[in-house]
Coordinates of C-alpha atoms and ligand atoms in Angstrom, one line a residue:
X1390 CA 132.7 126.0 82.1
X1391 CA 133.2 129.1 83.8
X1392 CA 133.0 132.3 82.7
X1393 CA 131.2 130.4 79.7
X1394 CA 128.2 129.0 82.1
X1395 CA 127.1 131.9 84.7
X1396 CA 124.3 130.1 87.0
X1397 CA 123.2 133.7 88.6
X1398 CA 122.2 134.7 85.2
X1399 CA 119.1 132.8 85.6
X1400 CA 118.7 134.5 89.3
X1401 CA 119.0 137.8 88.0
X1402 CA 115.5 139.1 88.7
X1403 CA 112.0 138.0 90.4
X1404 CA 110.6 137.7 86.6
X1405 CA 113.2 135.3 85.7
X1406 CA 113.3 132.9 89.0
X1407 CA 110.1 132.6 88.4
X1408 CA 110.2 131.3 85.1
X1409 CA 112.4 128.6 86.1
X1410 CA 111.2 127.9 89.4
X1411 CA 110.8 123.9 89.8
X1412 CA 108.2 124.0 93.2
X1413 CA 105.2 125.5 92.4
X1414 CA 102.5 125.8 95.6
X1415 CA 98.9 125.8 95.3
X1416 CA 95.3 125.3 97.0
X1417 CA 95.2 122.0 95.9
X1418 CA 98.8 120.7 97.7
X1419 CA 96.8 120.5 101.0
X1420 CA 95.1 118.7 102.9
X1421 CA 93.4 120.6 106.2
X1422 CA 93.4 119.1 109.4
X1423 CA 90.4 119.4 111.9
X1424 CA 89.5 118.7 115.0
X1425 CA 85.8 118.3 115.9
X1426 CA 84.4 118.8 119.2
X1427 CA 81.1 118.2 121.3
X1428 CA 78.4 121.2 122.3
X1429 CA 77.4 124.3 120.3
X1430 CA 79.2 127.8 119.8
X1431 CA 82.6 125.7 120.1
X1432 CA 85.8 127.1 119.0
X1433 CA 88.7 126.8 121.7
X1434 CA 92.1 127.5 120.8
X1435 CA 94.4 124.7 121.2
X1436 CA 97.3 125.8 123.6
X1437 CA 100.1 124.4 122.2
X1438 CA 98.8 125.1 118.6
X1439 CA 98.4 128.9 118.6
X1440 CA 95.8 129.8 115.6
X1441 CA 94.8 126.6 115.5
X1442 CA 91.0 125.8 117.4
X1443 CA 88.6 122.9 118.3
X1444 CA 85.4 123.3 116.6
X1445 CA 82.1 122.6 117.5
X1446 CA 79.3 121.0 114.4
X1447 CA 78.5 124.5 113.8
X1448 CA 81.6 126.6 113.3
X1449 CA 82.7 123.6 111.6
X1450 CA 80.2 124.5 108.9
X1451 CA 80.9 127.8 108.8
X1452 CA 85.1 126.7 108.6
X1453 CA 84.3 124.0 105.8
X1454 CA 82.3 127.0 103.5
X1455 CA 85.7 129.3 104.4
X1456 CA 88.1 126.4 103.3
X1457 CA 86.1 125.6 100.4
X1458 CA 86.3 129.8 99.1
X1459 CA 90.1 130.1 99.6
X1460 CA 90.3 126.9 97.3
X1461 CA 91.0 124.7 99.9
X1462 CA 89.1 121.0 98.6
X1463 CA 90.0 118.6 101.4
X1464 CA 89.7 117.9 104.8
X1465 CA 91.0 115.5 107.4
X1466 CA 88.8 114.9 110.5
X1467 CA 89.9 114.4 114.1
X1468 CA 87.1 114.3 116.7
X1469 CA 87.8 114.9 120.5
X1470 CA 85.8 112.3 122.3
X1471 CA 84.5 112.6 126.3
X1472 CA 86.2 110.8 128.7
X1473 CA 82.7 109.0 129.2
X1474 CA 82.7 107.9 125.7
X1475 CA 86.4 106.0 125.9
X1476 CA 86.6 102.3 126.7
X1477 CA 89.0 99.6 125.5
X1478 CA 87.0 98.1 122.6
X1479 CA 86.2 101.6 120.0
X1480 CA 82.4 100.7 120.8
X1481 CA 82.3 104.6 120.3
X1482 CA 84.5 104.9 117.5
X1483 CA 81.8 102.8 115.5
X1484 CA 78.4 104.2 116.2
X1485 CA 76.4 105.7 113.5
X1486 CA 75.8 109.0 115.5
X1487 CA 79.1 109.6 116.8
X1488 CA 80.9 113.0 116.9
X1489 CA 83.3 111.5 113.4
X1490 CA 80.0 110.7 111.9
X1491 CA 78.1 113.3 112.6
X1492 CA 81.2 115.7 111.5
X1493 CA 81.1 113.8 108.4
X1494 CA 77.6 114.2 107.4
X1495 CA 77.9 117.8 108.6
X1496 CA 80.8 118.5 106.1
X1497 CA 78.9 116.6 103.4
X1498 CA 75.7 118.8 104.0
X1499 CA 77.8 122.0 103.7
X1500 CA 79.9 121.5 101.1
X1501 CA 78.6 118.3 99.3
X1502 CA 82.3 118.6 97.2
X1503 CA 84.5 119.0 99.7
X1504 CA 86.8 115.7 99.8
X1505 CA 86.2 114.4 103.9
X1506 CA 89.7 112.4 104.7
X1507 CA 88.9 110.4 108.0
X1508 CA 91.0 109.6 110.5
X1509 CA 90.4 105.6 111.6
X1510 CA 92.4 104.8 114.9
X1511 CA 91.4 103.7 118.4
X1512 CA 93.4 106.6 120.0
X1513 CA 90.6 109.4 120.9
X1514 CA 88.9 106.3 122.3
X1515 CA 90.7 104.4 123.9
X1516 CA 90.9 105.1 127.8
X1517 CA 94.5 103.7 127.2
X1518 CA 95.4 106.5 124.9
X1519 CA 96.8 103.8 122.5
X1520 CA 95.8 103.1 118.8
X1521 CA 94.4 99.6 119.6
X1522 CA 93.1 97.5 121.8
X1523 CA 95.3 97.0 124.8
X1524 CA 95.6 93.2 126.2
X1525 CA 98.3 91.5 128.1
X1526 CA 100.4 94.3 127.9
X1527 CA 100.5 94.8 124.3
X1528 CA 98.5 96.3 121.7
X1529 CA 96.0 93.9 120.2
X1530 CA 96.5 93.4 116.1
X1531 CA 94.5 91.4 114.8
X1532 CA 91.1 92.6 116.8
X1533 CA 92.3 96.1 116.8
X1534 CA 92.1 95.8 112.7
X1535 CA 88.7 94.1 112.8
X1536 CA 87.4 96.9 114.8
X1537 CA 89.4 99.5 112.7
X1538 CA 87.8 98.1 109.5
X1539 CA 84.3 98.4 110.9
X1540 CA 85.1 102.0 111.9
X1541 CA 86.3 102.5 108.0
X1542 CA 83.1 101.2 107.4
X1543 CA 81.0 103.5 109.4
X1544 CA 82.7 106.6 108.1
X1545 CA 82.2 105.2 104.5
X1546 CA 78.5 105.4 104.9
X1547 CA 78.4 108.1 107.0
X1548 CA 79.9 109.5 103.7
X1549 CA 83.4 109.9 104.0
X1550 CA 85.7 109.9 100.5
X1551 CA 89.4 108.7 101.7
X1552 CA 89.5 106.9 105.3
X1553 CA 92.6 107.5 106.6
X1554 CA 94.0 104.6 109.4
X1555 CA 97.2 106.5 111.2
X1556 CA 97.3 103.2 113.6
X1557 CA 100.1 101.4 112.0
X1558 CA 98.9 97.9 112.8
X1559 CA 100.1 95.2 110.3
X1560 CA 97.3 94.0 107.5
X1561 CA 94.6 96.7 108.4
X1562 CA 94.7 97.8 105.4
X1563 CA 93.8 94.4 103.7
X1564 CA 90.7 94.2 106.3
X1565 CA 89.5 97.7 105.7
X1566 CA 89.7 97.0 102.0
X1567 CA 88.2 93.7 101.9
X1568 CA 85.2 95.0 104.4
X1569 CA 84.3 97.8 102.1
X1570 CA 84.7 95.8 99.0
X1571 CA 82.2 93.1 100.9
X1572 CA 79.6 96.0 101.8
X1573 CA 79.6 97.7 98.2
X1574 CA 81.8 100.8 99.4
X1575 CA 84.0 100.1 96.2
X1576 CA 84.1 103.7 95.2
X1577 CA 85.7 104.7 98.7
X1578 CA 89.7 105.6 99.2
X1579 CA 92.1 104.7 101.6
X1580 CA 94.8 106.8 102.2
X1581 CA 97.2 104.3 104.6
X1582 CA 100.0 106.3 106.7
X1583 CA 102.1 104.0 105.8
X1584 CA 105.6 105.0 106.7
X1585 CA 104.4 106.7 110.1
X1586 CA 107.1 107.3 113.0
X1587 CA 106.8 106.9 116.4
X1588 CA 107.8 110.5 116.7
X1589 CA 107.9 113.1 119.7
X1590 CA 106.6 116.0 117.4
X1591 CA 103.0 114.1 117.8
X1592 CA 102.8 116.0 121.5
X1593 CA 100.7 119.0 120.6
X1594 CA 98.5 117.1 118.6
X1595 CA 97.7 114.8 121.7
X1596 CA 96.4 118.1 123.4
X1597 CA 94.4 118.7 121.3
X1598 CA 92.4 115.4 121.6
X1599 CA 93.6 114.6 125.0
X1600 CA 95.0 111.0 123.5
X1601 CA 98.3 110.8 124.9
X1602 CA 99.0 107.2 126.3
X1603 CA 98.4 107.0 129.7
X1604 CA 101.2 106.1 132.2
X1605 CA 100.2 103.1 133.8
X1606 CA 101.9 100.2 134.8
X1607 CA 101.6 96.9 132.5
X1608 CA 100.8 99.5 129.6
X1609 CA 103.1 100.3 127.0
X1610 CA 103.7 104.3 127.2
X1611 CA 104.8 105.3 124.0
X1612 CA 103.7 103.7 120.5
X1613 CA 107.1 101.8 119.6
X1614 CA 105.5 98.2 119.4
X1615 CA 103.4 99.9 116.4
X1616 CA 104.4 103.0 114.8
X1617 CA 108.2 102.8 113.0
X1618 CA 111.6 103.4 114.5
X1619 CA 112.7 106.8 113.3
X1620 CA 116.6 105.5 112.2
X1621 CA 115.5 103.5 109.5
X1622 CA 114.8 103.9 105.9
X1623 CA 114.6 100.8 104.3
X1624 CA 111.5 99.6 106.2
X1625 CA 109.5 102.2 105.3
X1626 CA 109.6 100.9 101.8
X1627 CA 108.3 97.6 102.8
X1628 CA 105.9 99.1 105.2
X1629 CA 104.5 101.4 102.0
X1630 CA 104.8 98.4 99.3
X1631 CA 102.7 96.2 101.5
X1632 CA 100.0 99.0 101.8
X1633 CA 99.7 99.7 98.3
X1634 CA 99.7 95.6 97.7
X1635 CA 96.7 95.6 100.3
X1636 CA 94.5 98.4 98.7
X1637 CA 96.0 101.7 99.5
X1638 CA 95.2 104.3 96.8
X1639 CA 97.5 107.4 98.6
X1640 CA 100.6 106.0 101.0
X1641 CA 102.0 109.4 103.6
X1642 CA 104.9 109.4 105.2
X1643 CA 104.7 111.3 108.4
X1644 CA 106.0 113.6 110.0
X1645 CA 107.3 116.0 107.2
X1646 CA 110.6 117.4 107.6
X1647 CA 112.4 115.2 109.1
X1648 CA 111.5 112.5 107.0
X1649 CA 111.8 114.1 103.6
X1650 CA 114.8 111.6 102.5
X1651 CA 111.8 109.2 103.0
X1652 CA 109.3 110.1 100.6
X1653 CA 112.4 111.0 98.2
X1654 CA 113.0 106.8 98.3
X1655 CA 109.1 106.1 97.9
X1656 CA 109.0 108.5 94.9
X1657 CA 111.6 106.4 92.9
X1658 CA 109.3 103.1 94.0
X1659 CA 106.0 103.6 94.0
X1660 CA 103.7 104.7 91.6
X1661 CA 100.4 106.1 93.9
X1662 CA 100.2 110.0 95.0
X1663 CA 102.3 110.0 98.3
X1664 CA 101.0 112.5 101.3
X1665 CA 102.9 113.9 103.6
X1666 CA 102.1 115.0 107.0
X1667 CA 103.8 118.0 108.7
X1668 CA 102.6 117.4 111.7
X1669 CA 101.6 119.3 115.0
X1670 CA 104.9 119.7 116.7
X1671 CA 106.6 120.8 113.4
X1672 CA 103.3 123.7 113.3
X1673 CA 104.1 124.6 117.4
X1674 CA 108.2 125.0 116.9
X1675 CA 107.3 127.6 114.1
X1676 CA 104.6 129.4 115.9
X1677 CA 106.8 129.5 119.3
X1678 CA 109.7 131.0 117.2
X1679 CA 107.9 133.2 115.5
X1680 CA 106.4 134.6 118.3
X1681 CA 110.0 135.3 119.8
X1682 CA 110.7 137.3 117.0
X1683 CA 113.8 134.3 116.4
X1684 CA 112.0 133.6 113.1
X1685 CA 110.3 135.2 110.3
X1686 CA 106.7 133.1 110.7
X1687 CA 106.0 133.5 106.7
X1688 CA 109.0 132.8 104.8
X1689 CA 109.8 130.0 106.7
X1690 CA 106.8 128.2 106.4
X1691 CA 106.8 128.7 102.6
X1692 CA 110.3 127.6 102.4
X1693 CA 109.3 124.4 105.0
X1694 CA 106.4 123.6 102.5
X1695 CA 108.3 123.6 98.9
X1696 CA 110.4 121.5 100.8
X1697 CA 108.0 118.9 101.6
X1698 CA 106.5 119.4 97.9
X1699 CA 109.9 119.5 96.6
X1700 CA 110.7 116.3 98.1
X1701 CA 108.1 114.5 95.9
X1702 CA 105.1 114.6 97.9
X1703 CA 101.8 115.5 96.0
X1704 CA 99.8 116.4 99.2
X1705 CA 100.6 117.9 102.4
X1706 CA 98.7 117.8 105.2
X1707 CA 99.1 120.6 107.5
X1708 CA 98.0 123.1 109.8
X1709 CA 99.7 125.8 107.8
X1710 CA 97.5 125.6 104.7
X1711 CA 95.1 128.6 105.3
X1712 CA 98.2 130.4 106.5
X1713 CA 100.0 129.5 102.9
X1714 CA 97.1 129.9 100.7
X1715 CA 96.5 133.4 101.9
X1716 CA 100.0 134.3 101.1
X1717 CA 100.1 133.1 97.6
Ligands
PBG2690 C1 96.9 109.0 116.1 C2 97.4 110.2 115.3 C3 98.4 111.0 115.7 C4 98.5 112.0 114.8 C5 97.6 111.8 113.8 N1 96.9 110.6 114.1 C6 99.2 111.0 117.0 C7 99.8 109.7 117.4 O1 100.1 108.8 116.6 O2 100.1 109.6 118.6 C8 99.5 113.1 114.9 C9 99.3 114.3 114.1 C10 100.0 115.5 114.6 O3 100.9 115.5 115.4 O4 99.8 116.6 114.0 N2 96.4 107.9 115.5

């Protein structure tokens, strides 16, 4: 006891903190986030996600060889799709030359070694805005997952590594496994979001993609019926158990920060790599504070991410990862 035990001896100096620091960040934590657009010479700033741009097939090949130099291995693919394109079944979201496939293929060409993490939900095309088929009021499950599976499957031989399915339906997982198994795609990954909150930090993100549910009568205008009710805890074990039982290889809890006390449960029960997602609202609060002068923009985000790593998650997916790998 005290004076015998002193804890600020081991804070005396930078040296020595870093000899017992517990949180170490690196290239590999992250996952980067990108969001693909139609047309050539394409690289619009998204306006609620300041430093953060829609990127045409080209600029995406020069942003993939960028990514792969600062050590960054893995990306996670978001395509903005035309109003023309949407509809209420994901025709679009499964054909061979779509936007996600072409993005895949494009990535794959570039930087055959870069780890492509797709993102597999009706939401960028569905005129609905919704992460399923839409029917009677309600979001569809059991169709929506056989058309989810057969987008899995389209991104798995477009090339994709890890398909991602953010649409929280029940028992898509199972379908998207058992398809691939059935077609030979043994070899690709799921990464399920598992324990993913119907949360309002999603808003910047539906910007980006223009994908927020619509507000029409007779159609649900938030994601409730799906996506998990942000006061509790104990589901989101079941929800992630039941993944990993189905064929998940990675389970994410998202969005980050809040939901840290989260993947601190799923760490003591499961025994896959759990991602997390710090998501686009959690990016925009930063930025907007930042730009006030209210917050110092770097040592907050590095504090936000050991956080998250701290936490027990063994990926994060964010939009801050070139910001954090250029200040390591
Ligand atoms: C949709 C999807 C969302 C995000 C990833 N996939 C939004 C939503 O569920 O409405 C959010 C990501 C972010 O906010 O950064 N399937």
């Amino acid at each position: 006891m005290y004076p015998l035990r002193r804890n600020r001896r081991l804070r005396s100096s930078e040296a020595m903190r870093s000899l017992v620091r517990e949180t170490l960040i690196s290239p590999n934590d992250f996952i980067v986030p990108l969001f693909v657009v139609e047309g050539k010479g394409v690289k619009e700033e998204i306006s609620s996600m300041p430093g953060y741009f829609r990127y045409s097939l080209d600029h995406i090949k020069k942003e993939v060889r960028t990514l792969w130099d600062m050590g960054l291995k893995s990306v996670l693919l978001f395509v903005k799709v035309p109003d023309t394109l949407k509809d209420n079944t994901g025709k679009e979201a499964i054909n061979p030359d779509g936007l996600m496939q072409q993005a895949i293929k494009t990535v794959k060409d570039t930087v055959p070694d870069m780890i492509v993490m797709t993102d597999v939900a009706l939401d960028p095309y569905s005129i609905y805005g919704h992460d399923g088929v839409v029917g009677q009021g309600e979001i569809l499950n059991d169709d929506t997952n056989a058309i989810l599976a057969e987008m899995g499957l389209s991104h798995a031989k477009a090339g994709a590594d890890v398909l991602a399915p953010s649409d929280m339906m029940d028992g898509r997982i199972f379908e998207m496994r058992t398809l691939l198994e059935d077609e030979g795609f043994d070899h690709t990954a799921i990464m399920s979001y598992s324990a993913k909150y119907a949360s309002s930090f999603y808003g910047p993100f539906r910007d980006a993609l223009d994908s927020a549910p619509v507000d029409q009568s007779e159609i649900p205008k938030d994601k409730k019926t799906y996506q998990m009710d942000f006061a509790n805890r104990g589901e989101a074990i079941k929800e992630t158990l039941m993944d990993i039982e189905e064929g998940a290889d990675i389970v994410m809890v998202k969005p980050g920060l809040c939901y840290l006390d989260i993947v601190r449960d799923l760490r003591e029960v499961v025994d896959v790599p759990i991602a997390v997602y710090q998501v686009s609202g959690e990016y925009a609060m930063l930025k907007a504070a930042a730009e006030k002068g209210w917050l110092d923009h770097d040592a907050v985000m590095l504090e936000q991410i050991t956080a998250i790593k701290r936490s027990g998650a063994q990926m994060i997916a964010s939009y801050f990862a070139k910001d954090v790998v250029n200040l390591l």
